[in-house]
Amino acid sequence: MTPPRALVVALTAVASRFSPAARKEKLRLLDELAECSITQPDQLLSFHETLCFLRAYPDDPAVLTRVDRALAGFAARVERLTPVARAELHDSGIAGTTLDYPFGLPMTRWLASRFPQDVEVAWRKFEGAERIDEALSFLVARAEDDALSEGGLGWRKWLNVAKGGRRLTDLRLLLELVEQAALPEEARDWLFESLELPIQWRLRGATSRTLARLPWPRPFFHRDGVKRGDFSFVREVERPLSSIRRAPRGLAESLIESARASLATRLRELHAFSHPNPDDVLVAEPGRGLRIALIGLSPKFRLPLEGYYAFYVLKNGVPVSYGGGWELFGTLELGLNIFESFRQGESAFIFSQVLRAYRQTLGMRTVVVDPYQLGRDNLEALKSGAFYFYHRLGFRPRDRAILRLSEGERGKIARNPSYRSPLSVLRRLAEAEMYLTLPGGSREPEKRLRASQVSALVTRRIAREFGGDRRAAVRGAVARVARALGVPRWRTWPEDERRAFEGLSLVAALILDLERWPRADRRDLVRILRAKGGVSELPYVRLLHAHRRLRLTLRALMEAGA
């Protein structure tokens, strides 16, 4: 019999090839591996990742059936490993294993409510005794404080006593204390996160990466291979979608749950998945088994100025990608991550469909990729050659020195196809943003208005005119903007709209001649301020995009350094 390592290596090598011969070889290898015991954790992990890829990119029903059967039995394979071998799969996200990660409060709250028997604090890895002592002093009754001191019970014994005989985990008790604290929600989030508690999660069945999928009744089979570089990226982004619809509440909630789990099993979090708005989830199905969800933020957690939608991509029901897009006045900054198991598939095509959904929904004219995505302070992106991935799709650096360096490197590759840019060069290439200009976009996107620059103007004004008194600055801005825009009854608006008005008033108050704006422009600005706190953030993005006077005024203020 062929050794397991050779079978796994052969399956990994053939997985991303699609031809009658490759399909036949996949079936043979899958059948042999089904009868084969794999005792080495590295081999089992490699087999798992290849199965996940084939689940998203099956050749035909026969391959899909064998892959589903192999994944369904994966927890049993893990169970048969020795304890030492199983421990090597810790943090892998595979069924039957465990992971631990210092999740923030929203994700920990969700994990504890959804998987109460499988989530607990990994105290053996906790190194923050002083931090938890200090935190508990904020959370307990004042009369209990001495019990936490060195001469008292100490925090470990105190936790057991505080349960009062209730069948609670330590994690559930800590969450209870945090939830009951007389603190603003943001302060509770910060306090919990500052503890850096390693949250251990025991993965069973569908909660793992192994069986992570949503129902997809019409699988797309890749009989003709995968779609890689044989298409026009910009033309694909511009191509209208047949539909992009608001997800019904049930579908929206299942997509959010799936997105949270897919990141948690990879030891990651995303602000939008921690604070999602199930009433603001848009879904597109552009073909080839793809489903793309754009997930908006809960109104109280929205960004101060930009409009924000995260995205989550499934292929044949399997999570394959996630990220987020920040739009301001027609420029979309985008962060993209294709999960590692699926990078040999249709990464460029998936990216084009994500941008296609954003283009049709938000109408951006320019797309910007942040240096982090290219590899700055991001070794994973650096080693994957992210700069060249985006360059092949039409993105270009605007920094002239980096542009010259990239052209020199491309010349070396053209002369010697085996040449690879060293990490030192890739680090240099990742020092500046890359841009893709779509039809209607500016040819000089480096002059775009950035939210960070507007925030700096607000800070300068608070320091200059209010001596750093931020409460006074907010009161003054709200009063002046309400008068200028003719909305004396703004306090009768819904709570989220009031909060948005107060926040954006600091920006609107930068405009010295606001009172003299034409009535139509002031009326449209009121609509923008209210829309920021609306049920969906989509109207805000579109209204902001259309307000030419506001964009030109803020740009002029930025250039003047007001």
Coordinates of C-alpha atoms in Angstrom, one line a residue:
M1 CA 0.0 0.0 0.0
T2 CA 1.2 3.5 -0.8
P3 CA 2.4 5.4 2.3
P4 CA -0.1 8.0 3.7
R5 CA 2.4 10.9 3.2
A6 CA 2.8 10.1 -0.5
L7 CA -1.0 9.9 -1.0
V8 CA -1.5 13.3 0.7
V9 CA 1.3 14.9 -1.2
A10 CA -0.2 13.6 -4.5
L11 CA -3.7 14.8 -3.7
T12 CA -2.4 18.2 -2.7
A13 CA -0.5 18.4 -6.0
V14 CA -3.5 17.5 -8.2
A15 CA -6.2 19.4 -6.3
S16 CA -6.0 22.6 -8.3
R17 CA -5.8 20.8 -11.7
F18 CA -8.9 20.2 -13.6
S19 CA -9.0 17.8 -16.5
P20 CA -10.4 14.3 -17.0
A21 CA -7.1 12.7 -16.0
A22 CA -6.8 15.0 -12.9
R23 CA -10.4 14.1 -11.9
K24 CA -9.7 10.4 -12.2
E25 CA -6.5 10.8 -10.1
K26 CA -8.4 12.7 -7.4
L27 CA -11.1 10.0 -7.2
R28 CA -8.4 7.3 -6.9
L29 CA -6.5 9.2 -4.2
L30 CA -9.6 10.0 -2.2
D31 CA -10.6 6.4 -2.2
E32 CA -7.2 5.2 -1.0
L33 CA -7.0 7.8 1.7
A34 CA -10.5 6.8 2.9
E35 CA -9.1 3.4 3.8
C36 CA -5.8 4.8 5.1
S37 CA -4.9 5.7 8.7
I38 CA -3.0 9.0 9.1
T39 CA -1.1 9.2 12.3
Q40 CA 1.1 12.2 11.7
P41 CA -0.5 15.6 12.5
D42 CA 1.3 17.5 9.7
Q43 CA 0.0 15.0 7.2
L44 CA -3.5 15.1 8.6
L45 CA -3.5 19.0 8.5
S46 CA -2.3 18.9 4.9
F47 CA -5.0 16.4 4.0
H48 CA -7.6 18.6 5.7
E49 CA -6.7 21.8 3.8
T50 CA -6.8 19.9 0.5
L51 CA -10.2 18.6 1.3
C52 CA -11.5 22.1 2.2
F53 CA -10.2 23.3 -1.1
L54 CA -11.9 20.5 -3.0
R55 CA -15.2 21.1 -1.1
A56 CA -15.2 24.7 -2.5
Y57 CA -13.8 23.7 -5.9
P58 CA -15.2 20.2 -6.8
D59 CA -14.8 18.7 -10.2
D60 CA -18.1 16.9 -10.2
P61 CA -20.7 15.2 -8.0
A62 CA -18.4 12.1 -7.5
V63 CA -15.5 14.2 -6.2
L64 CA -17.9 16.2 -4.0
T65 CA -19.5 13.1 -2.5
R66 CA -16.1 11.7 -1.5
V67 CA -14.9 15.0 -0.1
D68 CA -18.0 15.4 2.1
R69 CA -17.6 11.8 3.4
A70 CA -13.9 12.4 4.2
L71 CA -14.7 15.7 6.0
A72 CA -17.6 14.2 8.0
G73 CA -15.2 11.6 9.4
F74 CA -12.4 13.9 10.2
A75 CA -13.2 14.4 13.9
A76 CA -12.9 10.6 14.3
R77 CA -9.4 10.7 12.6
V78 CA -8.4 13.4 15.1
E79 CA -9.8 11.3 18.0
R80 CA -7.6 8.4 17.0
L81 CA -4.4 10.4 17.3
T82 CA -2.2 10.2 20.4
P83 CA -2.7 13.0 22.9
V84 CA 0.7 14.4 21.9
A85 CA -0.1 14.3 18.2
R86 CA -3.6 15.9 18.8
A87 CA -2.0 18.7 20.8
E88 CA 0.0 19.6 17.7
L89 CA -3.3 20.5 16.0
H90 CA -4.2 23.0 18.7
D91 CA -5.3 26.3 17.1
S92 CA -5.8 24.6 13.7
G93 CA -9.6 25.0 13.7
I94 CA -10.1 21.4 12.8
A95 CA -13.0 19.4 14.2
G96 CA -12.1 17.6 17.4
T97 CA -9.4 20.1 18.4
T98 CA -9.2 23.1 20.6
L99 CA -8.0 26.7 20.1
D100 CA -7.5 29.6 22.4
Y101 CA -7.3 33.3 21.6
P102 CA -7.9 36.6 23.5
F103 CA -11.2 37.4 21.8
G104 CA -12.8 40.8 22.6
L105 CA -16.0 41.1 24.6
P106 CA -18.6 40.9 21.7
M107 CA -17.0 37.7 20.2
T108 CA -16.5 36.2 23.7
R109 CA -20.1 37.0 24.6
W110 CA -21.3 35.3 21.4
L111 CA -19.1 32.2 21.8
A112 CA -20.2 31.8 25.4
S113 CA -23.9 32.1 24.5
R114 CA -23.7 29.8 21.4
F115 CA -21.3 27.2 22.8
P116 CA -21.7 27.3 26.6
Q117 CA -20.3 23.9 27.2
D118 CA -17.3 24.3 25.0
V119 CA -15.9 27.7 25.9
E120 CA -13.8 28.6 29.0
V121 CA -10.8 30.6 30.1
A122 CA -7.5 28.8 29.5
W123 CA -6.1 29.8 32.9
R124 CA -2.9 27.7 32.4
K125 CA -2.0 30.2 29.7
F126 CA -3.1 33.4 31.5
E127 CA -0.3 35.7 32.7
G128 CA -2.2 38.7 33.8
A129 CA -2.9 38.3 37.5
E130 CA -2.3 42.0 38.2
R131 CA -4.6 43.0 35.4
I132 CA -7.5 40.8 36.6
D133 CA -7.0 42.1 40.2
E134 CA -7.3 45.7 39.0
A135 CA -10.3 44.9 36.7
L136 CA -12.2 43.1 39.4
S137 CA -11.8 46.0 41.7
F138 CA -13.9 48.0 39.2
L139 CA -16.5 45.3 38.9
V140 CA -17.3 44.2 42.4
A141 CA -19.1 46.0 45.2
R142 CA -16.8 48.3 47.2
A143 CA -17.3 46.3 50.3
E144 CA -15.9 43.2 48.5
D145 CA -12.7 44.8 47.5
D146 CA -10.6 43.7 50.4
A147 CA -11.5 40.0 49.7
L148 CA -9.4 40.4 46.5
S149 CA -6.3 41.7 48.2
E150 CA -3.2 39.7 49.0
G151 CA -4.4 39.0 52.5
G152 CA -7.9 38.0 51.4
L153 CA -9.2 35.2 49.2
G154 CA -7.3 36.2 46.1
W155 CA -9.0 36.4 42.7
R156 CA -9.0 32.7 41.9
K157 CA -10.8 31.7 45.1
W158 CA -13.0 34.8 44.9
L159 CA -14.3 33.6 41.6
N160 CA -15.4 30.2 43.1
V161 CA -17.0 31.9 46.1
A162 CA -18.8 34.5 43.9
K163 CA -20.6 31.7 42.0
G164 CA -22.7 31.0 45.1
G165 CA -23.1 27.4 44.1
R166 CA -24.4 28.2 40.7
R167 CA -23.2 26.0 37.9
L168 CA -21.2 28.7 36.1
T169 CA -17.9 28.6 34.3
D170 CA -15.3 31.2 35.3
L171 CA -15.9 32.8 31.9
R172 CA -19.6 33.1 32.3
L173 CA -19.1 34.7 35.8
L174 CA -16.6 37.2 34.4
L175 CA -19.0 38.1 31.6
E176 CA -21.8 38.5 34.1
L177 CA -19.7 41.0 36.1
V178 CA -18.7 43.0 33.0
E179 CA -22.3 43.1 31.8
Q180 CA -23.5 44.4 35.2
A181 CA -20.8 47.1 35.5
A182 CA -22.1 50.6 35.5
L183 CA -19.9 51.5 32.6
P184 CA -20.5 52.7 29.0
E185 CA -20.5 49.9 26.5
E186 CA -17.2 51.1 25.0
A187 CA -15.6 51.1 28.4
R188 CA -16.8 47.6 29.1
D189 CA -15.3 46.4 25.8
W190 CA -12.0 48.1 26.6
L191 CA -11.8 46.7 30.1
F192 CA -12.5 43.1 29.0
E193 CA -10.1 43.3 26.1
S194 CA -7.4 44.7 28.4
L195 CA -7.5 41.5 30.4
E196 CA -6.2 39.5 27.4
L197 CA -8.0 36.4 28.6
P198 CA -7.1 33.3 26.5
I199 CA -10.5 32.0 25.5
Q200 CA -10.4 28.3 24.9
W201 CA -12.9 26.8 22.5
R202 CA -13.4 23.1 21.9
L203 CA -14.5 22.6 18.3
R204 CA -17.2 20.1 17.5
G205 CA -18.8 19.3 14.1
A206 CA -20.2 22.4 12.2
T207 CA -18.4 24.8 14.6
S208 CA -15.0 23.9 13.1
R209 CA -13.4 24.8 9.8
T210 CA -13.8 21.2 8.8
L211 CA -17.6 21.4 8.4
A212 CA -18.0 25.2 8.0
R213 CA -20.5 25.7 5.3
L214 CA -23.9 27.1 4.7
P215 CA -26.5 25.2 2.6
W216 CA -25.9 25.6 -1.1
P217 CA -28.3 23.3 -3.1
R218 CA -26.9 24.0 -6.5
P219 CA -23.1 23.3 -6.4
F220 CA -21.0 24.7 -9.2
F221 CA -18.6 22.0 -10.6
H222 CA -15.3 23.0 -12.2
R223 CA -15.3 20.6 -15.1
D224 CA -13.6 23.3 -17.2
G225 CA -11.1 24.4 -14.6
V226 CA -10.8 27.5 -12.5
K227 CA -11.0 31.1 -13.6
R228 CA -7.7 32.7 -13.0
G229 CA -6.1 35.3 -15.3
D230 CA -8.2 34.8 -18.4
F231 CA -10.5 37.8 -18.0
S232 CA -10.4 41.6 -17.9
F233 CA -10.4 42.6 -14.2
V234 CA -11.8 46.1 -14.6
R235 CA -14.4 45.0 -17.2
E236 CA -15.6 42.3 -14.7
V237 CA -15.8 44.9 -11.9
E238 CA -17.9 47.2 -14.2
R239 CA -20.2 44.4 -15.4
P240 CA -23.7 44.9 -13.9
L241 CA -25.0 42.3 -11.4
S242 CA -28.3 40.8 -12.2
S243 CA -29.3 41.4 -8.6
I244 CA -28.0 42.5 -5.3
R245 CA -30.7 42.3 -2.6
R246 CA -31.2 43.0 1.0
A247 CA -31.0 39.7 2.9
P248 CA -34.1 38.5 4.7
R249 CA -33.5 38.5 8.5
G250 CA -33.0 34.8 8.8
L251 CA -30.4 34.6 6.0
A252 CA -28.6 37.8 7.3
E253 CA -28.3 36.2 10.8
S254 CA -27.0 32.9 9.4
L255 CA -24.4 34.8 7.3
I256 CA -23.2 36.8 10.3
E257 CA -23.0 33.7 12.5
S258 CA -21.0 31.9 9.8
A259 CA -18.7 34.9 9.3
R260 CA -18.0 35.1 13.1
A261 CA -17.2 31.4 13.3
S262 CA -15.1 31.3 10.2
L263 CA -12.8 34.1 11.7
A264 CA -12.9 32.7 15.2
T265 CA -11.7 29.3 14.1
R266 CA -8.8 31.1 12.4
L267 CA -8.0 33.1 15.5
R268 CA -9.3 36.4 14.0
E269 CA -11.9 39.0 14.6
L270 CA -13.4 41.8 12.5
H271 CA -15.1 44.9 13.9
A272 CA -18.1 44.5 11.6
F273 CA -18.6 40.9 12.5
S274 CA -18.5 41.8 16.2
H275 CA -20.9 44.7 15.8
P276 CA -23.0 43.8 12.7
N277 CA -26.4 45.1 11.6
P278 CA -28.6 42.2 10.5
D279 CA -31.0 44.8 9.0
D280 CA -28.2 46.0 6.7
V281 CA -26.9 42.9 4.9
L282 CA -26.8 42.8 1.1
V283 CA -26.3 39.6 -0.9
A284 CA -25.2 39.0 -4.4
E285 CA -24.8 35.7 -6.2
P286 CA -22.7 36.4 -9.3
G287 CA -22.3 32.9 -10.4
R288 CA -19.7 30.1 -10.3
G289 CA -21.0 29.0 -6.9
L290 CA -20.3 32.4 -5.2
R291 CA -22.4 34.2 -2.6
I292 CA -21.1 37.6 -1.5
A293 CA -22.5 39.3 1.6
L294 CA -21.9 43.0 2.4
I295 CA -22.4 43.4 6.1
G296 CA -23.1 46.9 7.6
L297 CA -22.4 48.1 11.1
S298 CA -24.8 48.6 13.9
P299 CA -25.5 52.4 13.9
K300 CA -23.8 53.1 17.3
F301 CA -20.5 51.4 16.0
R302 CA -20.2 53.1 12.6
L303 CA -17.1 55.0 11.6
P304 CA -17.2 58.8 12.2
L305 CA -17.1 59.9 8.6
E306 CA -16.6 57.0 6.2
G307 CA -19.3 54.5 5.2
Y308 CA -18.3 51.0 6.0
Y309 CA -19.4 47.5 4.8
A310 CA -17.5 44.3 5.5
F311 CA -17.7 41.5 3.0
Y312 CA -17.9 37.8 3.4
V313 CA -17.6 35.3 0.5
L314 CA -18.8 31.7 0.3
K315 CA -18.1 29.4 -2.6
N316 CA -20.4 26.4 -2.9
G317 CA -21.4 27.3 0.7
V318 CA -17.8 27.2 2.0
P319 CA -16.3 30.4 3.5
V320 CA -13.3 31.4 1.3
S321 CA -12.7 35.1 1.9
Y322 CA -13.5 38.2 4.0
G323 CA -12.5 41.8 4.4
G324 CA -13.9 45.3 4.6
G325 CA -14.4 48.4 2.5
W326 CA -14.3 52.1 3.7
E327 CA -15.8 54.6 1.3
L328 CA -15.5 58.4 1.4
F329 CA -16.5 60.6 -1.6
G330 CA -16.2 57.9 -4.2
T331 CA -12.9 56.3 -3.0
L332 CA -13.1 52.9 -1.5
E333 CA -10.2 51.6 0.7
L334 CA -10.4 47.8 0.7
G335 CA -8.8 45.1 2.8
L336 CA -9.0 41.6 1.3
N337 CA -8.1 38.2 2.7
I338 CA -8.5 35.0 0.8
F339 CA -8.3 32.2 3.4
E340 CA -5.0 30.3 2.9
S341 CA -6.7 27.0 2.0
F342 CA -8.2 28.5 -1.1
R343 CA -5.5 30.8 -2.6
Q344 CA -4.7 28.4 -5.4
G345 CA -8.3 28.8 -6.7
E346 CA -10.1 31.8 -8.2
S347 CA -8.6 34.5 -6.0
A348 CA -8.5 37.2 -8.6
F349 CA -12.0 36.4 -9.9
I350 CA -13.4 36.4 -6.4
F351 CA -11.8 39.8 -5.8
S352 CA -13.3 41.1 -9.0
Q353 CA -16.8 40.0 -7.9
V354 CA -16.3 41.6 -4.4
L355 CA -15.5 44.9 -6.1
R356 CA -18.3 44.4 -8.5
A357 CA -20.7 44.2 -5.6
Y358 CA -19.2 47.3 -4.0
R359 CA -19.3 49.2 -7.3
Q360 CA -23.0 48.4 -7.9
T361 CA -23.9 49.2 -4.3
L362 CA -21.7 52.1 -3.4
G363 CA -20.6 53.5 -6.8
M364 CA -17.0 54.0 -5.9
R365 CA -14.7 55.4 -8.7
T366 CA -11.3 54.6 -7.2
V367 CA -10.1 51.6 -5.2
V368 CA -7.2 51.9 -2.8
V369 CA -5.2 49.1 -1.2
D370 CA -3.6 49.9 2.1
P371 CA 0.2 49.2 2.6
Y372 CA -0.7 46.6 5.2
Q373 CA -2.4 44.6 2.6
L374 CA 0.8 44.7 0.5
G375 CA 3.0 43.5 3.3
R376 CA 3.9 46.4 5.6
D377 CA 3.9 44.9 9.1
N378 CA 2.2 41.9 7.5
L379 CA 4.6 39.0 6.9
E380 CA 1.9 36.8 5.5
A381 CA 1.0 39.3 2.7
L382 CA 4.7 39.9 2.1
K383 CA 5.6 36.3 1.6
S384 CA 2.5 35.7 -0.6
G385 CA 3.7 38.4 -3.0
A386 CA 0.6 40.5 -2.5
F387 CA 2.1 43.5 -4.3
Y388 CA 2.3 41.5 -7.6
F389 CA -1.2 40.0 -7.1
Y390 CA -2.6 43.5 -7.1
H391 CA -0.3 44.8 -9.8
R392 CA -1.4 42.0 -12.2
L393 CA -5.0 43.3 -11.7
G394 CA -4.2 46.9 -12.7
F395 CA -3.4 48.5 -9.3
R396 CA -0.4 50.8 -9.4
P397 CA 1.6 52.7 -6.7
R398 CA 1.5 56.5 -7.1
D399 CA 4.8 56.9 -5.3
R400 CA 7.2 57.5 -8.2
A401 CA 10.2 55.9 -6.5
I402 CA 8.2 52.7 -5.8
L403 CA 6.8 52.7 -9.3
R404 CA 10.3 52.8 -10.7
L405 CA 11.4 50.0 -8.4
S406 CA 8.4 47.9 -9.4
E407 CA 9.1 48.4 -13.1
G408 CA 12.7 47.3 -12.5
E409 CA 11.6 44.2 -10.7
R410 CA 9.1 43.3 -13.5
G411 CA 12.0 43.7 -16.0
K412 CA 14.0 41.2 -14.0
I413 CA 11.1 38.8 -14.0
A414 CA 10.6 39.2 -17.8
R415 CA 14.3 38.4 -18.4
N416 CA 14.3 35.5 -15.9
P417 CA 10.9 33.9 -15.1
S418 CA 12.4 32.1 -12.1
Y419 CA 13.5 35.3 -10.5
R420 CA 11.7 36.2 -7.2
S421 CA 11.9 39.6 -5.5
P422 CA 13.7 39.3 -2.2
L423 CA 11.8 40.2 1.0
S424 CA 13.8 43.4 1.3
V425 CA 12.5 44.6 -2.0
L426 CA 9.0 43.4 -1.2
R427 CA 9.1 45.5 2.0
R428 CA 10.0 48.5 0.0
L429 CA 7.2 47.9 -2.5
A430 CA 4.8 47.7 0.4
E431 CA 5.5 51.1 1.7
A432 CA 2.8 53.0 -0.2
E433 CA -0.8 52.5 -1.3
M434 CA -1.8 51.1 -4.6
Y435 CA -4.7 52.5 -6.6
L436 CA -7.1 51.2 -9.3
T437 CA -9.0 53.9 -11.1
L438 CA -12.4 52.9 -12.5
P439 CA -14.3 54.8 -15.2
G440 CA -15.2 58.2 -13.8
G441 CA -12.5 58.2 -11.2
S442 CA -9.8 60.7 -10.7
R443 CA -6.5 60.3 -12.4
E444 CA -4.8 61.8 -9.4
P445 CA -6.3 59.8 -6.5
E446 CA -3.4 60.6 -4.2
K447 CA -5.2 64.0 -3.8
R448 CA -8.2 62.3 -2.4
L449 CA -9.8 63.4 0.9
R450 CA -8.9 61.1 3.8
A451 CA -11.0 60.7 6.9
S452 CA -7.8 60.9 9.0
Q453 CA -7.0 64.3 7.6
V454 CA -10.5 65.6 8.5
S455 CA -10.1 64.2 12.0
A456 CA -6.9 66.1 12.4
L457 CA -8.7 69.3 11.4
V458 CA -11.3 68.6 14.1
T459 CA -8.5 68.1 16.7
R460 CA -6.8 71.3 15.8
R461 CA -10.1 73.3 16.1
I462 CA -10.9 71.8 19.5
A463 CA -7.4 72.7 20.7
R464 CA -7.4 76.2 19.2
E465 CA -10.9 77.3 19.9
F466 CA -11.9 75.3 23.0
G467 CA -8.6 74.8 24.8
G468 CA -9.0 71.0 24.5
D469 CA -12.5 71.0 26.2
R470 CA -14.2 68.4 24.0
R471 CA -17.6 68.6 25.7
A472 CA -17.7 72.3 25.1
A473 CA -16.6 71.7 21.5
V474 CA -19.4 69.3 20.9
R475 CA -22.0 71.6 22.5
G476 CA -20.8 74.6 20.5
A477 CA -20.7 72.6 17.2
V478 CA -24.2 71.1 17.7
A479 CA -25.7 74.5 18.5
R480 CA -24.1 76.3 15.6
V481 CA -24.8 73.5 13.0
A482 CA -28.4 73.2 14.2
R483 CA -28.9 76.9 13.7
A484 CA -27.1 77.0 10.3
L485 CA -29.1 74.1 9.0
G486 CA -32.4 75.1 10.4
V487 CA -33.1 72.0 12.5
P488 CA -33.9 73.3 16.0
R489 CA -35.9 70.1 16.7
W490 CA -33.1 67.7 16.1
R491 CA -33.4 66.4 19.6
T492 CA -36.8 64.8 18.6
W493 CA -35.1 62.6 16.0
P494 CA -34.5 58.8 16.7
E495 CA -31.6 58.1 19.1
D496 CA -29.2 56.9 16.4
E497 CA -29.8 59.9 14.2
R498 CA -29.2 62.2 17.2
R499 CA -25.9 60.5 17.9
A500 CA -24.9 60.8 14.3
F501 CA -25.8 64.5 14.2
E502 CA -23.7 65.2 17.3
G503 CA -20.7 63.3 16.0
L504 CA -20.8 64.9 12.5
S505 CA -21.5 68.3 13.8
L506 CA -17.8 68.6 14.7
V507 CA -17.0 68.1 11.0
A508 CA -19.7 70.4 9.8
A509 CA -18.6 73.1 12.2
L510 CA -15.3 73.3 10.4
I511 CA -17.2 75.1 7.5
L512 CA -16.9 78.8 8.3
D513 CA -19.6 79.9 5.8
L514 CA -22.1 77.1 6.5
E515 CA -24.8 79.6 7.2
R516 CA -24.4 81.1 3.8
W517 CA -24.6 77.9 1.8
P518 CA -27.5 77.6 -0.6
R519 CA -30.6 76.2 1.0
A520 CA -30.6 73.1 -1.2
D521 CA -27.0 72.2 -0.1
R522 CA -27.9 72.7 3.6
R523 CA -31.0 70.6 3.2
D524 CA -28.9 67.8 1.6
L525 CA -26.4 68.1 4.4
V526 CA -29.2 67.5 6.9
R527 CA -30.1 64.4 5.0
I528 CA -26.5 63.2 5.2
L529 CA -26.3 63.8 9.0
R530 CA -29.5 61.9 9.6
A531 CA -28.6 59.1 7.2
K532 CA -25.5 58.3 9.2
G533 CA -27.7 57.1 11.9
G534 CA -30.3 55.4 9.7
V535 CA -31.2 51.7 9.7
S536 CA -28.9 51.2 6.7
E537 CA -25.7 53.1 6.0
L538 CA -26.2 52.8 2.3
P539 CA -28.2 56.0 1.9
Y540 CA -25.5 57.9 3.8
V541 CA -22.8 56.7 1.5
R542 CA -24.7 57.7 -1.6
L543 CA -25.8 61.1 -0.3
L544 CA -22.3 61.9 0.8
H545 CA -20.9 60.8 -2.6
A546 CA -23.4 63.2 -4.3
H547 CA -22.7 66.3 -2.2
R548 CA -20.1 68.1 -4.3
R549 CA -20.0 71.3 -2.3
L550 CA -19.2 69.4 1.0
R551 CA -16.4 67.4 -0.7
L552 CA -14.8 70.5 -2.3
T553 CA -15.2 72.5 1.0
L554 CA -13.5 69.9 3.1
R555 CA -10.7 69.4 0.5
A556 CA -10.1 73.2 0.6
L557 CA -9.9 73.1 4.4
M558 CA -7.5 70.2 4.3
E559 CA -5.2 71.9 1.8
A560 CA -5.3 75.1 3.8
G561 CA -4.6 73.1 7.0
A562 CA -7.4 74.9 8.8

